Coordinates of C-alpha atoms and ligand atoms in Angstrom, one line a residue:
M136 CA 17.1 24.2 -44.6
E137 CA 18.4 25.4 -47.8
S138 CA 17.2 24.1 -50.6
V139 CA 18.4 23.5 -54.7
Q140 CA 16.7 24.5 -57.3
V141 CA 16.1 22.0 -60.2
Q142 CA 14.3 22.6 -63.7
G143 CA 11.4 24.2 -61.3
T144 CA 11.4 22.7 -58.7
S145 CA 12.6 22.8 -55.6
V146 CA 15.0 19.5 -53.5
P147 CA 15.7 20.4 -49.7
A148 CA 19.8 20.3 -50.1
I149 CA 20.0 17.3 -47.2
G150 CA 17.7 14.3 -47.3
L151 CA 17.6 11.3 -45.1
G152 CA 19.1 8.5 -46.1
T153 CA 17.1 5.4 -45.6
W154 CA 19.1 2.5 -46.6
Q155 CA 19.1 -0.1 -43.6
L156 CA 16.8 1.2 -41.4
T157 CA 13.8 -1.2 -40.6
G158 CA 11.1 -1.8 -38.6
T159 CA 9.9 0.9 -36.0
D160 CA 13.5 2.1 -35.7
C161 CA 13.0 3.1 -39.0
R162 CA 9.5 5.1 -38.2
E163 CA 11.4 6.5 -34.9
T164 CA 14.4 7.6 -36.8
V165 CA 12.3 9.4 -40.0
R166 CA 10.0 11.0 -37.5
T167 CA 12.6 12.1 -35.2
A168 CA 14.3 13.5 -37.9
L169 CA 11.8 15.7 -39.7
E170 CA 10.5 16.8 -35.8
L171 CA 14.3 18.0 -36.5
G172 CA 13.5 19.4 -39.8
Y173 CA 14.1 17.4 -42.3
R174 CA 12.1 18.0 -46.0
H175 CA 13.4 15.7 -47.8
V176 CA 13.4 11.6 -47.7
D177 CA 15.3 9.2 -49.3
T178 CA 13.8 5.2 -49.9
A179 CA 14.0 2.6 -52.4
Q180 CA 11.8 -0.1 -53.1
A181 CA 14.4 -2.7 -53.0
Y182 CA 14.9 -1.2 -48.9
G183 CA 11.5 -2.9 -47.8
N184 CA 10.5 -0.2 -45.1
E185 CA 9.1 1.5 -47.1
R186 CA 5.5 0.8 -45.0
Q187 CA 7.9 2.6 -42.2
V188 CA 9.2 5.7 -44.2
G189 CA 5.6 6.0 -44.6
R190 CA 4.4 5.7 -41.5
G191 CA 7.9 7.7 -39.4
I192 CA 6.2 10.4 -41.5
A193 CA 2.4 10.6 -40.9
A194 CA 4.2 10.0 -37.0
A195 CA 5.3 13.7 -37.1
D196 CA 4.0 16.8 -37.7
V197 CA 4.0 17.8 -40.9
D198 CA 2.6 18.4 -43.9
R199 CA 2.4 15.9 -46.4
E200 CA 2.8 18.4 -49.0
D201 CA 6.1 20.1 -46.9
V202 CA 7.8 16.4 -47.5
F203 CA 10.8 15.2 -50.5
L204 CA 9.7 12.0 -51.1
T205 CA 11.9 9.4 -53.3
T206 CA 11.7 5.8 -53.7
K207 CA 13.3 3.7 -56.7
L208 CA 12.0 1.5 -58.9
D209 CA 13.3 -2.2 -58.3
G210 CA 15.4 -4.6 -59.7
G211 CA 11.9 -6.9 -61.5
N212 CA 9.9 -4.3 -61.7
R213 CA 11.0 -2.5 -65.0
D214 CA 8.6 -3.4 -67.2
P215 CA 5.3 -1.0 -68.2
A216 CA 3.1 -3.3 -66.1
S217 CA 6.0 -3.5 -62.9
V218 CA 6.3 0.1 -62.5
R219 CA 2.8 0.3 -62.8
R220 CA 1.7 -2.0 -60.3
S221 CA 5.4 -1.4 -57.4
V222 CA 4.3 2.2 -57.9
H223 CA 0.5 1.8 -56.5
E224 CA 2.3 -0.6 -54.2
S225 CA 4.8 1.5 -53.0
L226 CA 2.4 4.1 -52.5
A227 CA 0.1 2.3 -50.3
K228 CA 3.4 1.2 -48.0
L229 CA 4.2 5.0 -48.2
G230 CA 1.2 5.8 -47.3
T231 CA 0.3 9.2 -49.8
D232 CA -1.1 9.5 -52.4
Y233 CA 2.0 11.4 -54.7
L234 CA 5.0 10.6 -54.6
D235 CA 8.0 13.6 -55.5
L236 CA 10.4 11.6 -57.5
L237 CA 10.7 8.4 -58.8
L238 CA 14.2 7.4 -59.8
I239 CA 15.5 3.8 -61.8
H240 CA 17.1 2.4 -58.6
W241 CA 20.1 0.9 -61.2
P242 CA 20.8 1.3 -65.0
N243 CA 18.2 -1.7 -66.8
A244 CA 20.5 -4.7 -67.6
P245 CA 20.7 -6.2 -71.3
W246 CA 18.8 -9.0 -70.9
M247 CA 15.5 -6.3 -69.3
V248 CA 13.1 -3.7 -71.2
D249 CA 15.3 -0.6 -72.5
N250 CA 15.6 2.2 -70.0
G251 CA 13.9 3.9 -72.0
E252 CA 10.8 1.4 -71.9
T253 CA 11.1 2.2 -68.1
L254 CA 11.4 6.3 -68.1
R255 CA 8.4 6.2 -70.6
A256 CA 6.0 3.8 -68.0
M257 CA 7.2 6.5 -65.3
D258 CA 6.3 9.2 -67.9
R259 CA 3.1 8.4 -67.7
L260 CA 2.4 8.1 -64.0
V261 CA 3.8 12.0 -64.0
D262 CA 1.1 12.7 -66.4
E263 CA -1.8 10.8 -64.1
G264 CA -0.3 13.1 -60.5
L265 CA 1.1 10.1 -59.4
V266 CA 4.5 10.4 -59.7
R267 CA 5.5 14.7 -59.8
N268 CA 9.2 13.9 -61.1
V269 CA 11.4 11.4 -62.7
G270 CA 15.2 10.6 -62.3
V271 CA 17.6 8.0 -62.1
S272 CA 20.1 6.2 -60.0
N273 CA 23.8 4.9 -60.6
F274 CA 23.7 6.0 -64.8
P275 CA 27.0 7.3 -65.7
R276 CA 27.0 10.4 -67.9
D277 CA 26.0 8.6 -71.0
L278 CA 23.1 6.7 -70.4
L279 CA 22.3 9.8 -68.1
D280 CA 22.4 11.5 -71.8
D281 CA 20.1 9.1 -73.5
A282 CA 17.7 9.1 -70.4
R283 CA 17.3 12.7 -70.9
R284 CA 16.6 12.5 -74.8
Q285 CA 14.2 9.2 -73.5
S286 CA 11.9 10.3 -71.6
D287 CA 9.1 12.8 -71.9
A288 CA 9.1 14.3 -68.3
P289 CA 12.4 16.1 -67.2
I290 CA 15.7 14.0 -65.7
I291 CA 15.6 15.6 -62.4
T292 CA 18.5 14.2 -61.1
D293 CA 20.3 11.3 -61.2
Q294 CA 21.5 10.0 -57.2
V295 CA 25.2 8.8 -57.1
Q296 CA 27.7 7.9 -54.8
Y297 CA 29.5 10.9 -54.0
H298 CA 31.8 11.5 -51.4
P299 CA 35.1 12.8 -50.7
Y300 CA 37.0 9.5 -52.3
W301 CA 34.7 9.4 -55.2
D302 CA 35.3 11.8 -58.0
Q303 CA 32.1 12.7 -60.0
R304 CA 33.5 15.9 -61.5
E305 CA 33.1 14.7 -65.2
L306 CA 29.0 14.4 -64.2
L307 CA 28.7 17.2 -62.1
D308 CA 30.1 18.8 -65.0
Y309 CA 27.1 18.0 -67.1
C310 CA 24.3 17.6 -64.7
R311 CA 25.5 21.6 -63.9
I312 CA 25.1 22.3 -68.2
H313 CA 21.5 20.1 -68.5
D314 CA 20.3 21.6 -64.8
V315 CA 20.2 17.7 -63.8
L316 CA 20.4 17.3 -59.8
L317 CA 23.5 15.4 -58.4
T318 CA 21.9 14.1 -55.8
A319 CA 24.9 12.6 -53.3
Y320 CA 24.4 9.2 -51.7
S321 CA 26.7 7.6 -49.7
P322 CA 28.1 10.9 -48.7
L323 CA 30.0 10.5 -45.6
A324 CA 31.7 7.2 -47.7
R325 CA 29.5 5.1 -45.5
G326 CA 31.3 6.2 -42.4
G327 CA 34.5 6.5 -43.9
V328 CA 35.4 9.9 -43.3
L329 CA 34.8 9.7 -39.6
D330 CA 38.4 9.8 -38.9
D331 CA 40.2 11.4 -41.9
P332 CA 42.6 13.6 -40.8
A333 CA 42.5 16.7 -43.5
L334 CA 38.8 16.6 -42.4
V335 CA 38.9 16.6 -38.5
Q336 CA 41.7 19.6 -39.4
I337 CA 39.2 21.2 -41.7
G338 CA 36.2 20.9 -38.9
N339 CA 38.6 22.2 -35.9
R340 CA 38.7 25.4 -37.4
H341 CA 35.0 26.1 -37.8
G342 CA 34.0 24.0 -34.8
K343 CA 32.4 21.1 -37.0
S344 CA 33.0 17.5 -37.0
P345 CA 33.8 14.9 -40.7
A346 CA 30.7 14.6 -41.2
Q347 CA 29.9 18.1 -40.9
V348 CA 32.8 19.3 -42.8
A349 CA 32.2 16.1 -45.9
L350 CA 28.9 17.6 -46.3
R351 CA 29.8 21.4 -46.6
W352 CA 31.5 20.4 -48.8
L353 CA 29.0 18.8 -51.0
V354 CA 26.3 21.4 -50.6
Q355 CA 28.5 24.0 -51.1
Q356 CA 29.0 23.1 -54.6
D357 CA 26.0 24.5 -57.2
G358 CA 23.6 21.3 -57.8
V359 CA 24.5 19.4 -55.1
A360 CA 21.6 17.3 -52.2
A361 CA 22.7 14.6 -50.2
V362 CA 21.2 11.9 -48.2
P363 CA 23.4 11.2 -45.3
K364 CA 22.0 7.9 -43.1
A365 CA 21.8 8.8 -39.5
S366 CA 20.1 6.5 -36.6
S367 CA 21.1 8.5 -33.6
R368 CA 19.3 11.6 -32.2
D369 CA 22.9 13.2 -32.2
H370 CA 23.9 12.4 -36.0
L371 CA 20.3 14.0 -37.3
A372 CA 20.1 17.0 -35.7
A373 CA 24.0 17.3 -36.8
N374 CA 23.8 16.6 -40.4
L375 CA 21.2 19.4 -40.6
A376 CA 24.0 21.9 -38.9
V377 CA 25.9 22.3 -42.0
F378 CA 24.4 25.8 -42.8
D379 CA 26.2 27.7 -41.1
F380 CA 29.5 28.0 -41.6
E381 CA 31.6 28.4 -45.3
L382 CA 34.7 26.2 -46.2
T383 CA 37.5 28.0 -48.1
D384 CA 38.5 28.1 -51.7
A385 CA 41.1 26.2 -50.5
E386 CA 39.8 24.0 -47.9
M387 CA 37.1 23.1 -51.0
E388 CA 40.2 22.0 -52.7
R389 CA 42.2 19.9 -49.5
V390 CA 38.9 18.0 -49.6
R391 CA 38.5 17.1 -53.0
D392 CA 41.9 15.9 -53.0
P393 CA 42.0 12.2 -50.9
S394 CA 45.2 10.4 -51.2
K395 CA 45.5 7.8 -53.8
V396 CA 44.8 5.1 -50.4
T397 CA 42.6 6.2 -49.8
T398 CA 40.2 6.7 -52.3
G399 CA 41.2 3.4 -53.2
Y400 CA 40.5 1.6 -50.2
H401 CA 37.0 3.4 -50.6
Y402 CA 36.3 2.1 -54.1
A403 CA 36.9 -1.1 -52.6
R404 CA 34.9 -0.4 -50.0
S405 CA 31.8 0.8 -51.9
M406 CA 31.9 -2.5 -54.3
L407 CA 30.9 -4.7 -51.0
P408 CA 26.9 -5.2 -50.7
F409 CA 27.2 -4.3 -46.6
Ligands
NAP290 P1 26.7 7.4 -45.6 O1 25.2 8.3 -45.6 O2 27.8 8.0 -46.6 O3 26.9 7.0 -44.0 C1 25.5 6.6 -42.7 C2 26.5 6.1 -41.1 O4 27.7 7.2 -41.2 C3 25.9 6.0 -40.5 O5 26.7 4.2 -40.3 C4 25.8 6.5 -39.9 O6 26.0 6.2 -38.0 C5 27.2 7.6 -39.5 N1 26.6 8.8 -39.3 C6 25.7 9.6 -39.9 N2 26.0 10.9 -39.2 C7 26.9 10.9 -38.7 C8 27.9 12.1 -38.3 N3 27.1 13.1 -38.2 N4 28.4 11.5 -37.3 C9 29.2 10.2 -37.0 N5 28.7 9.1 -38.0 C10 27.6 9.4 -38.4 O7 25.9 5.5 -46.0 P2 24.7 5.0 -46.2 O8 23.6 4.7 -45.7 O9 25.3 4.0 -47.7 O10 23.9 6.2 -47.9 C11 23.8 7.0 -46.9 C12 22.1 6.7 -47.9 O11 22.0 7.1 -49.6 C13 21.5 5.2 -48.2 O12 20.0 5.7 -46.9 C14 20.0 5.7 -48.7 O13 19.5 6.3 -49.0 C15 20.8 6.4 -50.2 N6 21.8 5.3 -50.7 C16 21.9 5.3 -52.1 C17 22.0 4.2 -53.1 C18 21.7 3.5 -54.4 O14 22.0 2.9 -55.5 N7 20.7 4.7 -55.0 C19 23.2 2.9 -52.9 C20 23.3 3.3 -51.1 C21 23.1 4.5 -50.7 P3 24.2 6.0 -37.4 O15 23.5 5.2 -38.3 O16 24.5 5.7 -36.5 O17 23.9 7.8 -36.8

C-alpha cells in the first residue's frame, strides 16, 4: 500500500469507505479489507456503524497502531461539550483509545457554533492524546482557509467528493500549496464510473477495470488519497490493485475531461441522499 505524506503524517492512499455498511456485513467487510491489506478505514458518527467498524478491526489480525482510523463529528455534536462527549462515545464504540483523524463532517450551519469553536474543542482532544490529527470535510476553499487559521492543530485533510465527474482543481491547488491532503470520497461516483466508455477503453489497455482506472487516476495525483466503499471481497481486492500500473499524461487528461452531460448527470445524482 502506498501512502501520502502530509505535514509529517503518513496516510495510506486507499482507505475503506464504510457509509451504508451496517451490522455484521460491516464488521466482516472491515475485517476482510484489513486482511487483504487495507490500513485506512473511514467512518462517521452519522453512519451509525462505529461499533461494527471497531469489531471488524478487533477481529482482523492487524495491530491497531497499523490502522489509520477516521471518524467524523455528527451535525449535532459541534459545540465543545458535545465534541468531547461524542468523541468519547466514538472511542468506546470503536474499541480504541485514540483516533488517527477526527473531521468536521460538514461545515457548521450559521445557526450552529462557529467552525472555529468546534476546531478548538477538537484541538483540546489532540492535546490530550485522544485524537492524533484533525481535519474537515465538505469545506470549500475559503472555509478551509478559515479553518486552517482557526485551528491550533494543523488541518491535515479536506475530505470532499472527487471523481472524474467532479472537478476539484481549485481546491487541490490550494491543498498542494498548504500541504493539506485531499481525501476523495465517492471516488467511484457511487458506481457511476463503472460503464464509462473512456474508462473502459483505458482499462482495456492496462488490463484493469473502469473502477481501477478511476482510483488510479485519483491516487496518481500528488496529495490525493481515496476512500472507496466496497462490500464484496473481489471489489475490495480490486480497489487495492491500483499501484501496479500507471496512466499516461494523455490518459490522465482524458479521464479528467468527461462530457458535460455525464458531469451534469452525476452532479444531480450526488444531491440525492441515497
Ligand atoms: P463509492 O466508493 O464511489 O462507490 C461505491 C459503489 O461502488 C458501491 O456500489 C460498490 O459496490 C461499488 N464498487 C466498489 N468497488 C468496486 C469495483 N472494484 N468494481 C465495481 N464496483 C465497485 O461511493 P460512496 O460510498 O459514496 O463513497 C465512498 C466512501 O466515501 C463512503 O463509504 C464514505 O466512507 C465516504 N463518504 C464521505 C462523505 C462525506 O460527506 N465526507 C460523503 C459520502 C461518502 P459493492 O458495495 O457491491 O462492492
